[in-house]
mmCIF file of C-alpha atoms and ligand atoms in Angstrom:
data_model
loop_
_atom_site.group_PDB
_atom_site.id
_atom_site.type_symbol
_atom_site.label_atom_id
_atom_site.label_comp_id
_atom_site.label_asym_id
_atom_site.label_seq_id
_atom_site.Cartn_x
_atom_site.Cartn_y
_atom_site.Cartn_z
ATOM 1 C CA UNK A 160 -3.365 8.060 20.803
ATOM 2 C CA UNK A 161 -4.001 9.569 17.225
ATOM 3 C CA UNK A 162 -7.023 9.235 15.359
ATOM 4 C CA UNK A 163 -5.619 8.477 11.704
ATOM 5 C CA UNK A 164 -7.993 9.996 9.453
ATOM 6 C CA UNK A 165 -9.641 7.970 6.806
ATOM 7 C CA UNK A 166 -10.783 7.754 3.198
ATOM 8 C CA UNK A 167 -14.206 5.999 1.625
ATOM 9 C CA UNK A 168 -13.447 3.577 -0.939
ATOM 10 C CA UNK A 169 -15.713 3.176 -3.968
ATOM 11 C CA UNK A 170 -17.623 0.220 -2.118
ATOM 12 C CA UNK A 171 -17.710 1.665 1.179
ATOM 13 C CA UNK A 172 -15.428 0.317 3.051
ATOM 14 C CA UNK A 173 -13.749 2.994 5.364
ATOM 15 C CA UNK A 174 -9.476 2.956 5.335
ATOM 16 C CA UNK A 175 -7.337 4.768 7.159
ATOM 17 C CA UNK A 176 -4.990 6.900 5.187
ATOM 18 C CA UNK A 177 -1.712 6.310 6.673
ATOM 19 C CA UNK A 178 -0.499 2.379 7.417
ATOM 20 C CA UNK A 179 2.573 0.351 8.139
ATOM 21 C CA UNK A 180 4.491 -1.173 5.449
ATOM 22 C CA UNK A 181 6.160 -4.861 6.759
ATOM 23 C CA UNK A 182 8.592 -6.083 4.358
ATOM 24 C CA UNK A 183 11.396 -6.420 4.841
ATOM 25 C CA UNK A 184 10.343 -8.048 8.202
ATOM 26 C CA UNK A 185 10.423 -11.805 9.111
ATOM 27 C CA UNK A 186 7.789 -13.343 11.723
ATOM 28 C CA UNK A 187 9.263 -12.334 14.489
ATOM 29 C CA UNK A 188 10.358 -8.657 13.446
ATOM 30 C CA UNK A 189 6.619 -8.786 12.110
ATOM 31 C CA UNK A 190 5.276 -9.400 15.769
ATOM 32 C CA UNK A 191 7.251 -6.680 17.392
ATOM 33 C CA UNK A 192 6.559 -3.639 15.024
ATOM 34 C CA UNK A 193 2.673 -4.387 14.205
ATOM 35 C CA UNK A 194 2.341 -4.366 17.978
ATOM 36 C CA UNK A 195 4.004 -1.264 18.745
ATOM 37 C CA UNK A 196 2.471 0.517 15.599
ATOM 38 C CA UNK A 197 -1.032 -0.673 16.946
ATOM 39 C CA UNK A 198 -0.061 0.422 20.240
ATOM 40 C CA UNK A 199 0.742 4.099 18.764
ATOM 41 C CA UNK A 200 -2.817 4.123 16.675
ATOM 42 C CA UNK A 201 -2.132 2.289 13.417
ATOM 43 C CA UNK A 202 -4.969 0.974 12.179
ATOM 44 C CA UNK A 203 -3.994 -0.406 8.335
ATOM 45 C CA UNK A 204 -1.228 -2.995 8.101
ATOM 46 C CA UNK A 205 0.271 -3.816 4.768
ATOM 47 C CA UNK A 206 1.590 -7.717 4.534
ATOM 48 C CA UNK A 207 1.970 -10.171 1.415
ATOM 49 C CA UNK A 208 1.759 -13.768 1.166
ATOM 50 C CA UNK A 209 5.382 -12.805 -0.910
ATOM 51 C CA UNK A 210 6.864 -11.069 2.904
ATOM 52 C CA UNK A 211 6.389 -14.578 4.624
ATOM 53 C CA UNK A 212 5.689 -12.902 7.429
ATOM 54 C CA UNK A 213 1.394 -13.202 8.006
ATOM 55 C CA UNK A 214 1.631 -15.434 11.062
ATOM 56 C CA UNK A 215 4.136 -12.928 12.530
ATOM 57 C CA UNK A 216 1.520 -10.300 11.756
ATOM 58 C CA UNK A 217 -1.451 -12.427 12.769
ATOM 59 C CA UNK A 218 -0.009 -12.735 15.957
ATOM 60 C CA UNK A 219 0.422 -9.078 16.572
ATOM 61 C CA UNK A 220 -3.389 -8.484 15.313
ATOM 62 C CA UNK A 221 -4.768 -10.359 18.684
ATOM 63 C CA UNK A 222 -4.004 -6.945 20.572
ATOM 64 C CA UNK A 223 -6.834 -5.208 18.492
ATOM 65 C CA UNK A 224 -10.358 -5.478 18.244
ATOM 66 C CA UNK A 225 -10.429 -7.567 14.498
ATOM 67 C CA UNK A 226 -12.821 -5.133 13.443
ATOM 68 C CA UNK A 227 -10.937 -1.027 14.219
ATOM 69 C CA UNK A 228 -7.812 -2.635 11.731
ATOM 70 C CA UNK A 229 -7.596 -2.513 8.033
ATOM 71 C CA UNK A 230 -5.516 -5.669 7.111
ATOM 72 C CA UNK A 231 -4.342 -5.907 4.127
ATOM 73 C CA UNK A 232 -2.607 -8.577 2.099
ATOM 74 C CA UNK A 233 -1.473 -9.748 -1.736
ATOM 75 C CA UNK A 234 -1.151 -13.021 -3.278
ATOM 76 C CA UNK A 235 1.430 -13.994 -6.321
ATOM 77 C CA UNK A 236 1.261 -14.984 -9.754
ATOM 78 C CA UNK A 237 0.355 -18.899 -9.424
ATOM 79 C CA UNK A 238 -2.464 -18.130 -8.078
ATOM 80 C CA UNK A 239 -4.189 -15.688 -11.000
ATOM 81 C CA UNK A 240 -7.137 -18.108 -11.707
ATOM 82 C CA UNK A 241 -10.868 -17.692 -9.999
ATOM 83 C CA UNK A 242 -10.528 -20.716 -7.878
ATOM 84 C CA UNK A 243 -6.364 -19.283 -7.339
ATOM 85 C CA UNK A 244 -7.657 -16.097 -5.829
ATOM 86 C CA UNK A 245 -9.729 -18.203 -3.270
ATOM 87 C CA UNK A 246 -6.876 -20.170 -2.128
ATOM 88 C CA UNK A 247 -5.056 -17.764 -2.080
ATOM 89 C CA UNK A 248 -7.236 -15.799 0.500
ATOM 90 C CA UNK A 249 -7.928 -18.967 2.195
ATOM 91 C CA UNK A 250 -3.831 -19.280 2.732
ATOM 92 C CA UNK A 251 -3.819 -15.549 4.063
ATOM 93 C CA UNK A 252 -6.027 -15.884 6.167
ATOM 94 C CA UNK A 253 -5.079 -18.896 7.933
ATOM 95 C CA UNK A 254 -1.686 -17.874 8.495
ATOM 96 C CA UNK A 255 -3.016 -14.277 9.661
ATOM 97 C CA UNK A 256 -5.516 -15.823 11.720
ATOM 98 C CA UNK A 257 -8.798 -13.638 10.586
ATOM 99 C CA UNK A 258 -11.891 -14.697 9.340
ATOM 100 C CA UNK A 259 -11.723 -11.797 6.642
ATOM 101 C CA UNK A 260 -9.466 -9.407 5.153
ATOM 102 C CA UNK A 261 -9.957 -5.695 4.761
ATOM 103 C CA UNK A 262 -8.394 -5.397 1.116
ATOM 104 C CA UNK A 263 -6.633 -8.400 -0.862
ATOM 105 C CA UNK A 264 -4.487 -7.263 -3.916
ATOM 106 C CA UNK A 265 -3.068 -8.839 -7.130
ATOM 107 C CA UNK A 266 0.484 -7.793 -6.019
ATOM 108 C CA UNK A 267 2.014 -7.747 -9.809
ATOM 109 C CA UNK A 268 0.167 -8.225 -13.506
ATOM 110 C CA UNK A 269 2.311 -10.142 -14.803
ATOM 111 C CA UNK A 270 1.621 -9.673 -17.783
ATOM 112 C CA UNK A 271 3.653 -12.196 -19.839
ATOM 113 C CA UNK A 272 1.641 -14.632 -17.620
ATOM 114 C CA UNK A 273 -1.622 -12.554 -19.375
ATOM 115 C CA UNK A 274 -4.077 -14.610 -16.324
ATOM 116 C CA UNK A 275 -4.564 -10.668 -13.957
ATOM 117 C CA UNK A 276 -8.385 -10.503 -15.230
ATOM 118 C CA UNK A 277 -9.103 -14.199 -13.814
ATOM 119 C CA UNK A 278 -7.488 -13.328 -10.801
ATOM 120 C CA UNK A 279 -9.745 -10.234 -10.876
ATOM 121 C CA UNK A 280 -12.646 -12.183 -11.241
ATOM 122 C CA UNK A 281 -11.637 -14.567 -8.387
ATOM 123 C CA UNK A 282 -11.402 -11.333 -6.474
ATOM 124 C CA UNK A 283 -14.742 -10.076 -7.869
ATOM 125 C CA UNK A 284 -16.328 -13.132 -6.507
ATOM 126 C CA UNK A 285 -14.319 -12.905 -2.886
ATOM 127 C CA UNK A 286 -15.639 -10.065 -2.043
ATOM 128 C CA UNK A 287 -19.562 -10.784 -3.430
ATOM 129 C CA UNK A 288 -18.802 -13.788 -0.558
ATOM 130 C CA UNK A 289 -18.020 -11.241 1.834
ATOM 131 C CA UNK A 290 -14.450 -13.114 2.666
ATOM 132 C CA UNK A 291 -12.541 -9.565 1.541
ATOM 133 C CA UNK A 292 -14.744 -6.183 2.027
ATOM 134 C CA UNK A 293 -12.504 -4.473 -0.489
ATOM 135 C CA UNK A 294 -10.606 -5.404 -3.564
ATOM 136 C CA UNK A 295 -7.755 -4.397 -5.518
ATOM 137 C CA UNK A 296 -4.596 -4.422 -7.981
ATOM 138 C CA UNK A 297 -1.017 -3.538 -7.018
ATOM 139 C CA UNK A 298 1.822 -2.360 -9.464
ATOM 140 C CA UNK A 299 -0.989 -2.143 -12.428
ATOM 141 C CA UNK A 300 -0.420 0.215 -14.929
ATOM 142 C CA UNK A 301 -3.256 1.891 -16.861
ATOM 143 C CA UNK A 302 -3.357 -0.567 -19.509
ATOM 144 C CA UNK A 303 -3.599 -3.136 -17.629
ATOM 145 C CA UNK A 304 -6.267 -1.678 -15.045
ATOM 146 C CA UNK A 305 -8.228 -0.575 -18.324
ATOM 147 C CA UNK A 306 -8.255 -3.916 -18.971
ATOM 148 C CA UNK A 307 -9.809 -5.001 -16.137
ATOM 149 C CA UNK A 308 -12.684 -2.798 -16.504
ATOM 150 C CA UNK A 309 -13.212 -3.474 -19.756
ATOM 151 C CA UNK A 310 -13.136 -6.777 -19.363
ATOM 152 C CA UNK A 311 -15.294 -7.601 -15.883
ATOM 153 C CA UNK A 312 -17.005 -3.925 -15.935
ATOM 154 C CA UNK A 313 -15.644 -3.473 -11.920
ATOM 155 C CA UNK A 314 -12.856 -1.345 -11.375
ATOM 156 C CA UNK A 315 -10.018 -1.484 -8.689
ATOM 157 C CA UNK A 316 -10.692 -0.031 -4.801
ATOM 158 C CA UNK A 317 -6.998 0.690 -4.281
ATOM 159 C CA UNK A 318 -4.018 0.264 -6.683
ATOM 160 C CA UNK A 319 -0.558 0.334 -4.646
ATOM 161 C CA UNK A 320 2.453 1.802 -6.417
ATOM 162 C CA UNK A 321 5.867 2.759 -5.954
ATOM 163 C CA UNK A 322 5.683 6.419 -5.307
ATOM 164 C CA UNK A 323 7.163 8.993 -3.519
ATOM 165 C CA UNK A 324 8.413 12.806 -5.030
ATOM 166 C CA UNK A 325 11.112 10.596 -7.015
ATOM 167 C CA UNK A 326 8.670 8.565 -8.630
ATOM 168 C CA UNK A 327 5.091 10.836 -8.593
ATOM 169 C CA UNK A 328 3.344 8.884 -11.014
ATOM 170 C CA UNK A 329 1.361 11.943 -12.144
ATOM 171 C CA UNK A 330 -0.656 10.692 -15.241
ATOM 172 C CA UNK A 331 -1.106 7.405 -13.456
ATOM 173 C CA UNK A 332 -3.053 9.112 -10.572
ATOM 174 C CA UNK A 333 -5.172 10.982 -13.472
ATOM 175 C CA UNK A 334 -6.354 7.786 -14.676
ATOM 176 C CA UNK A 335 -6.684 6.232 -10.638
ATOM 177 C CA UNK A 336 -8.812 9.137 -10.086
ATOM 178 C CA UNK A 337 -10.833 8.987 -13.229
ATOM 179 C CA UNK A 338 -12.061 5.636 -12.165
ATOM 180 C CA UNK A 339 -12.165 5.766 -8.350
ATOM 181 C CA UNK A 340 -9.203 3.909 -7.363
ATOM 182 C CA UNK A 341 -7.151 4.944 -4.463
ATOM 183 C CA UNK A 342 -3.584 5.314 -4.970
ATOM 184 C CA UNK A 343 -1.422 3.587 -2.670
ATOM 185 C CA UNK A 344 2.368 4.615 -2.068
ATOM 186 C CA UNK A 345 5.041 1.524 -1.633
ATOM 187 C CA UNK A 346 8.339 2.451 -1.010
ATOM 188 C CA UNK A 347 6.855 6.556 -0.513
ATOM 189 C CA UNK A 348 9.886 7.546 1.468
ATOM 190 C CA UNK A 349 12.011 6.809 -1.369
ATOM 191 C CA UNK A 350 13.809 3.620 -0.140
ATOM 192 C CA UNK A 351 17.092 2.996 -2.421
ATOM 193 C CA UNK A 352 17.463 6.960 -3.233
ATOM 194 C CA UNK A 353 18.753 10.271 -1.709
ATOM 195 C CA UNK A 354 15.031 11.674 -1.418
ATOM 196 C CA UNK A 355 15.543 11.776 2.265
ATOM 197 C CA UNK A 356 18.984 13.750 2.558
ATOM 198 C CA UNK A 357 17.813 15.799 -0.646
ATOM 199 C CA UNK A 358 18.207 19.446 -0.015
ATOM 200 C CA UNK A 359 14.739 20.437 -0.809
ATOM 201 C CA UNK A 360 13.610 18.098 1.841
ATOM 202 C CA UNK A 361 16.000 19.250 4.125
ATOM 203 C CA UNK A 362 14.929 22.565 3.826
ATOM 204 C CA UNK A 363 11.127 21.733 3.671
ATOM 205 C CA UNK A 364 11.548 19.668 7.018
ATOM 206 C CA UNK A 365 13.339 22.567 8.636
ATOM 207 C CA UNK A 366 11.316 25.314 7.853
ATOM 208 C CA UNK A 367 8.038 23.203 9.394
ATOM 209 C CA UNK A 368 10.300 21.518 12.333
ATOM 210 C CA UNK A 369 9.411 18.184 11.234
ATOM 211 C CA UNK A 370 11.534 15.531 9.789
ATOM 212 C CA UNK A 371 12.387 14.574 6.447
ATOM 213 C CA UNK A 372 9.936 11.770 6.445
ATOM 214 C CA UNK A 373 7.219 13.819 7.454
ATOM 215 C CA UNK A 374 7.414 15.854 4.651
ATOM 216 C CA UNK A 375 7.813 13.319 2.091
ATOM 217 C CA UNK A 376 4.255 11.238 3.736
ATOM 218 C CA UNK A 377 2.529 14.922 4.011
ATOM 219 C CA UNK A 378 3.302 15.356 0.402
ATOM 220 C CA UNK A 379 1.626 12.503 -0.219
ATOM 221 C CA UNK A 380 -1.410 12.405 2.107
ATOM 222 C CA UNK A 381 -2.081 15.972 0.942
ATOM 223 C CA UNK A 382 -2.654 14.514 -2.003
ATOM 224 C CA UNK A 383 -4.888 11.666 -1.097
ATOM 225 C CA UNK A 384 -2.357 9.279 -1.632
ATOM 226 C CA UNK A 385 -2.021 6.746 1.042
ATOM 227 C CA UNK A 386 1.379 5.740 2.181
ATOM 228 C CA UNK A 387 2.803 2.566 3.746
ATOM 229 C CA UNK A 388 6.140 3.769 5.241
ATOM 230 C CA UNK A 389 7.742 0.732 6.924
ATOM 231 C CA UNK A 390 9.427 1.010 9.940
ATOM 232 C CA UNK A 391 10.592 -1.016 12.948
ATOM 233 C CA UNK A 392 11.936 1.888 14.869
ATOM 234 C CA UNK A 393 9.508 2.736 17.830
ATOM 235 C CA UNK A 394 10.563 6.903 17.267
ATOM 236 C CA UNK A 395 10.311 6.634 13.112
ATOM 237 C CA UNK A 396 6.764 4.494 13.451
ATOM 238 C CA UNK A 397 5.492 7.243 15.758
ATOM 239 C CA UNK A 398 6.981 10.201 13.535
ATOM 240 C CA UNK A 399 5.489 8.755 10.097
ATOM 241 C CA UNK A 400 1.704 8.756 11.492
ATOM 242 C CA UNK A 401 1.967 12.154 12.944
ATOM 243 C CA UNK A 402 1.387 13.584 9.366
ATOM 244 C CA UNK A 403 -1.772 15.533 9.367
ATOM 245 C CA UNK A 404 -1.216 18.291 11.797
ATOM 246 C CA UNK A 405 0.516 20.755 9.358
ATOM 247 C CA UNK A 406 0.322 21.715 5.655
ATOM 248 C CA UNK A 407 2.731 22.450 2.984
ATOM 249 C CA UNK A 408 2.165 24.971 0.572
ATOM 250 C CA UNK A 409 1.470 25.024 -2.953
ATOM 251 C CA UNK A 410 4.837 26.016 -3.532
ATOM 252 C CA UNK A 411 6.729 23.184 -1.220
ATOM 253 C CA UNK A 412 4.117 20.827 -2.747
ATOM 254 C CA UNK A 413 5.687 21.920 -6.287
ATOM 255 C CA UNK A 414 9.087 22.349 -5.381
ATOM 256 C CA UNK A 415 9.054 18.257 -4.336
ATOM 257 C CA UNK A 416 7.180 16.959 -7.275
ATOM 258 C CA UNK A 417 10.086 18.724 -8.913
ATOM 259 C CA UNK A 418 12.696 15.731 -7.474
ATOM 260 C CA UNK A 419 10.190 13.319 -9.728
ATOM 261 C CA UNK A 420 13.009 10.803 -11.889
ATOM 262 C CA UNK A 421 16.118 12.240 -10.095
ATOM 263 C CA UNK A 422 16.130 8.386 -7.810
ATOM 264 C CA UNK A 423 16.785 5.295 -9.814
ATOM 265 C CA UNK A 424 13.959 4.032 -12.713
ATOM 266 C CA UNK A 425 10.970 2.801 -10.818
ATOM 267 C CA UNK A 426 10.588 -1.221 -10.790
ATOM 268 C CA UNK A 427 8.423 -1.647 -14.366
ATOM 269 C CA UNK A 428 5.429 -4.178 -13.881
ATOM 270 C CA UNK A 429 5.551 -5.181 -17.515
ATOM 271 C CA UNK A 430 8.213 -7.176 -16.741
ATOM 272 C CA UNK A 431 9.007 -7.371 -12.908
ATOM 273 C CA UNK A 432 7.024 -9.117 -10.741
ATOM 274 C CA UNK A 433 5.981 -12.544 -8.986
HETATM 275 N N1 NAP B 545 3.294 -3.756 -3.681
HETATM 276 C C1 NAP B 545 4.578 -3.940 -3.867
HETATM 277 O O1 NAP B 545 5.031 -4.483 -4.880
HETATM 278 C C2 NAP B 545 5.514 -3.474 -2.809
HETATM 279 C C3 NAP B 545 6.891 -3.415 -3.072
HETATM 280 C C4 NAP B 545 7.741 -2.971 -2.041
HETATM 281 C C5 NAP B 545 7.203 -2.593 -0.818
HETATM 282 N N2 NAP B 545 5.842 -2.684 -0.593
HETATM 283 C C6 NAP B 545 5.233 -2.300 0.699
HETATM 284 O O2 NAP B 545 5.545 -0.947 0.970
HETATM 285 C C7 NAP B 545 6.146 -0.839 2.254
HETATM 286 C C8 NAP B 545 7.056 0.357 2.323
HETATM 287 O O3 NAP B 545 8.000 0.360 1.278
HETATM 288 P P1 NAP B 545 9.587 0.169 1.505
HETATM 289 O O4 NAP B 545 9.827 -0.583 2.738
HETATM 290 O O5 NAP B 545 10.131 -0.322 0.208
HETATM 291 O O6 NAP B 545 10.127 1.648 1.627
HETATM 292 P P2 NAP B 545 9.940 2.933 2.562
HETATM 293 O O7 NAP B 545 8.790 2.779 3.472
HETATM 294 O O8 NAP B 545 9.977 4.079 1.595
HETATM 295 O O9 NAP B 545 11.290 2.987 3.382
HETATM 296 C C9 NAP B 545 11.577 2.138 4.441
HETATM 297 C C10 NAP B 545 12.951 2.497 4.976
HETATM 298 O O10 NAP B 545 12.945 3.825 5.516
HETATM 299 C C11 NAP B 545 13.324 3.803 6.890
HETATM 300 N N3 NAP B 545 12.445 4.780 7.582
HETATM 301 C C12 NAP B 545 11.180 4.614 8.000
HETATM 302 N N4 NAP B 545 10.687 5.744 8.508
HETATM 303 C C13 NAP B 545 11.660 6.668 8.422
HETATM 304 C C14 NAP B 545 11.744 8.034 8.785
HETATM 305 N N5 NAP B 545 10.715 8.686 9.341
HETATM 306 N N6 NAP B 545 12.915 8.686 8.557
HETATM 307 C C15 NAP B 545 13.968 8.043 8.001
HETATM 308 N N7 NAP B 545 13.945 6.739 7.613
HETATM 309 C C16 NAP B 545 12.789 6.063 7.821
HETATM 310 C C17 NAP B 545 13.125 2.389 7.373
HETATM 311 O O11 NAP B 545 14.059 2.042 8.358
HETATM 312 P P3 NAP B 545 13.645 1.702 9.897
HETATM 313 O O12 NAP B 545 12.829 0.450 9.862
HETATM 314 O O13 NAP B 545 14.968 1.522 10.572
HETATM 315 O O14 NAP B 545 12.879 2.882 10.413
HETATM 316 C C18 NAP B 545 13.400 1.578 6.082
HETATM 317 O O15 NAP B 545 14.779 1.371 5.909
HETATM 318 C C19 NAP B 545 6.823 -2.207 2.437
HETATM 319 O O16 NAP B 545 7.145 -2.447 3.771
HETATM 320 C C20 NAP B 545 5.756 -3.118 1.880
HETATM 321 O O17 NAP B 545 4.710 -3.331 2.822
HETATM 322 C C21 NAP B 545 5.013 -3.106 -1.577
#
């Protein structure tokens, strides 16, 4: 089995820099791919209290030792208060059947709702309980993570975006780095475009033997961005962790950051989002 290596977060908490992304996946679909990826050495899974699927996930988790996986969740906008962000984990954690969780998110600002820094704050507070060992933001842009630490002083862990070489987010990951967030890839194989079939990819993926995937995750792990590739294929999940047993060069690197804004406009958290 592969040892996925891992990344220190800016409290301490240890995560592995590859995981399994589960939506779209019901309870049952849940069930069958966490198990096999734990089976082939995943050790972060990436659910949602939006996916519905936690109690298909929480069933799959009983195969592992609670403490060698990094579960993470999210929790929606109705619940961006202090006391929200407590039920919220309190809901997760029921259905996934854990006593704690590894990293809970804000899964959108929501701005227009303007409540994010309460529901940082009822993060803040989570994790000074020791009910979440790390804590974070997902689809924040800078303005709104400036916010944040302006406002409460404490600064994401992790902030998950959609990224890939179609959408690299490259003044974004300035300001993650900057501050000591992680930068977390959703959809970082491109779902919805050509990035996969793209000739630059093609020819990347042939001149290392690997597959188009590959390439796309290595771009982003060599760039200590952590993807969540989601698959239920047994082959694909096995592919998308092997991902850190060759390099691409500075050039290849280049040539796919090149691709950035060729998909379709990434989802904008100003105004998207539940
Ligand atoms: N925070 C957010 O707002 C947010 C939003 C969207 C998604 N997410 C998270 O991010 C995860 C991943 O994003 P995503 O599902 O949108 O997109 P993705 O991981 O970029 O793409 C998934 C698609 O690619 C296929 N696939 C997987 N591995 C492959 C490979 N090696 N070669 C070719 N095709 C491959 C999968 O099909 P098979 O299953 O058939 O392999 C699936 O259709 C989600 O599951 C979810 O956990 C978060």
């Amino acid at each position: 089995m592969s040892q996925v290596p891992m990344v220190t977060l800016s409290h301490g908490t240890a995560m592995p820099r590859v995981g399994l992304g589960t939506s779209p996946m019901n309870d049952a679909d849940a069930e069958r791919a966490v198990s096999t990826a734990l089976e082939l050495g995943y050790r972060l899974i990436d659910t949602a209290e939006n996916y519905r699927n936690e109690v298909g996930v929480g069933r799959a988790l009983k195969h592992a030792p609670r403490d060698e996986v990094f579960v993470t969740s999210k929790f929606n906008k109705r619940w961006h208060s202090v006391d929200g962000a407590r039920q919220a984990f309190e809901a997760s954690a029921e259905k996934l059947g854990v006593e704690y969780l590894d990293l809970l998110l804000i899964h959108w600002p929501n701005p227009e709702q303007d409540r994010y820094v309460e529901a940082w704050q009822g993060l803040i507070a989570l994790r000074e309980a020791g009910l979440v060992r790390a804590i974070g933001t997902s689809n924040f842009k800078p303005t709104h993570l400036q916010r944040l630490i302006d406002e409460t002083g404490v600064a994401p862990e992790v902030n998950q975006v959609q990224l890939s070489p179609v959408w690299t987010k490259t003044s974004e990951r300035a300001f993650h780095q900057r501050h000591g967030i992680v930068t977390e890839a959703w959809s970082p194989l491109g779902k919805g475009t050509d990035l996969l079939s793209h000739p630059t990819v093609q020819e990347i993926a042939k001149a290392h033997g690997r597959s188009a995937g590959q390439v796309v995750l290595r771009w982003e792990t060599q760039q200590d961005v952590v993807p969540i590739p989601k698959s239920a294929d047994r082959e694909r999940l096995a592919q998308n962790l092997a991902v850190f047993d060759f390099d691409l060069t500075d050039g290849e690197l280049a040539s796919l950051a090149a691709l950035d804004g060729t998909g379709r406009p990434a989802a904008d958290s100003d105004h998207a989002g539940h």
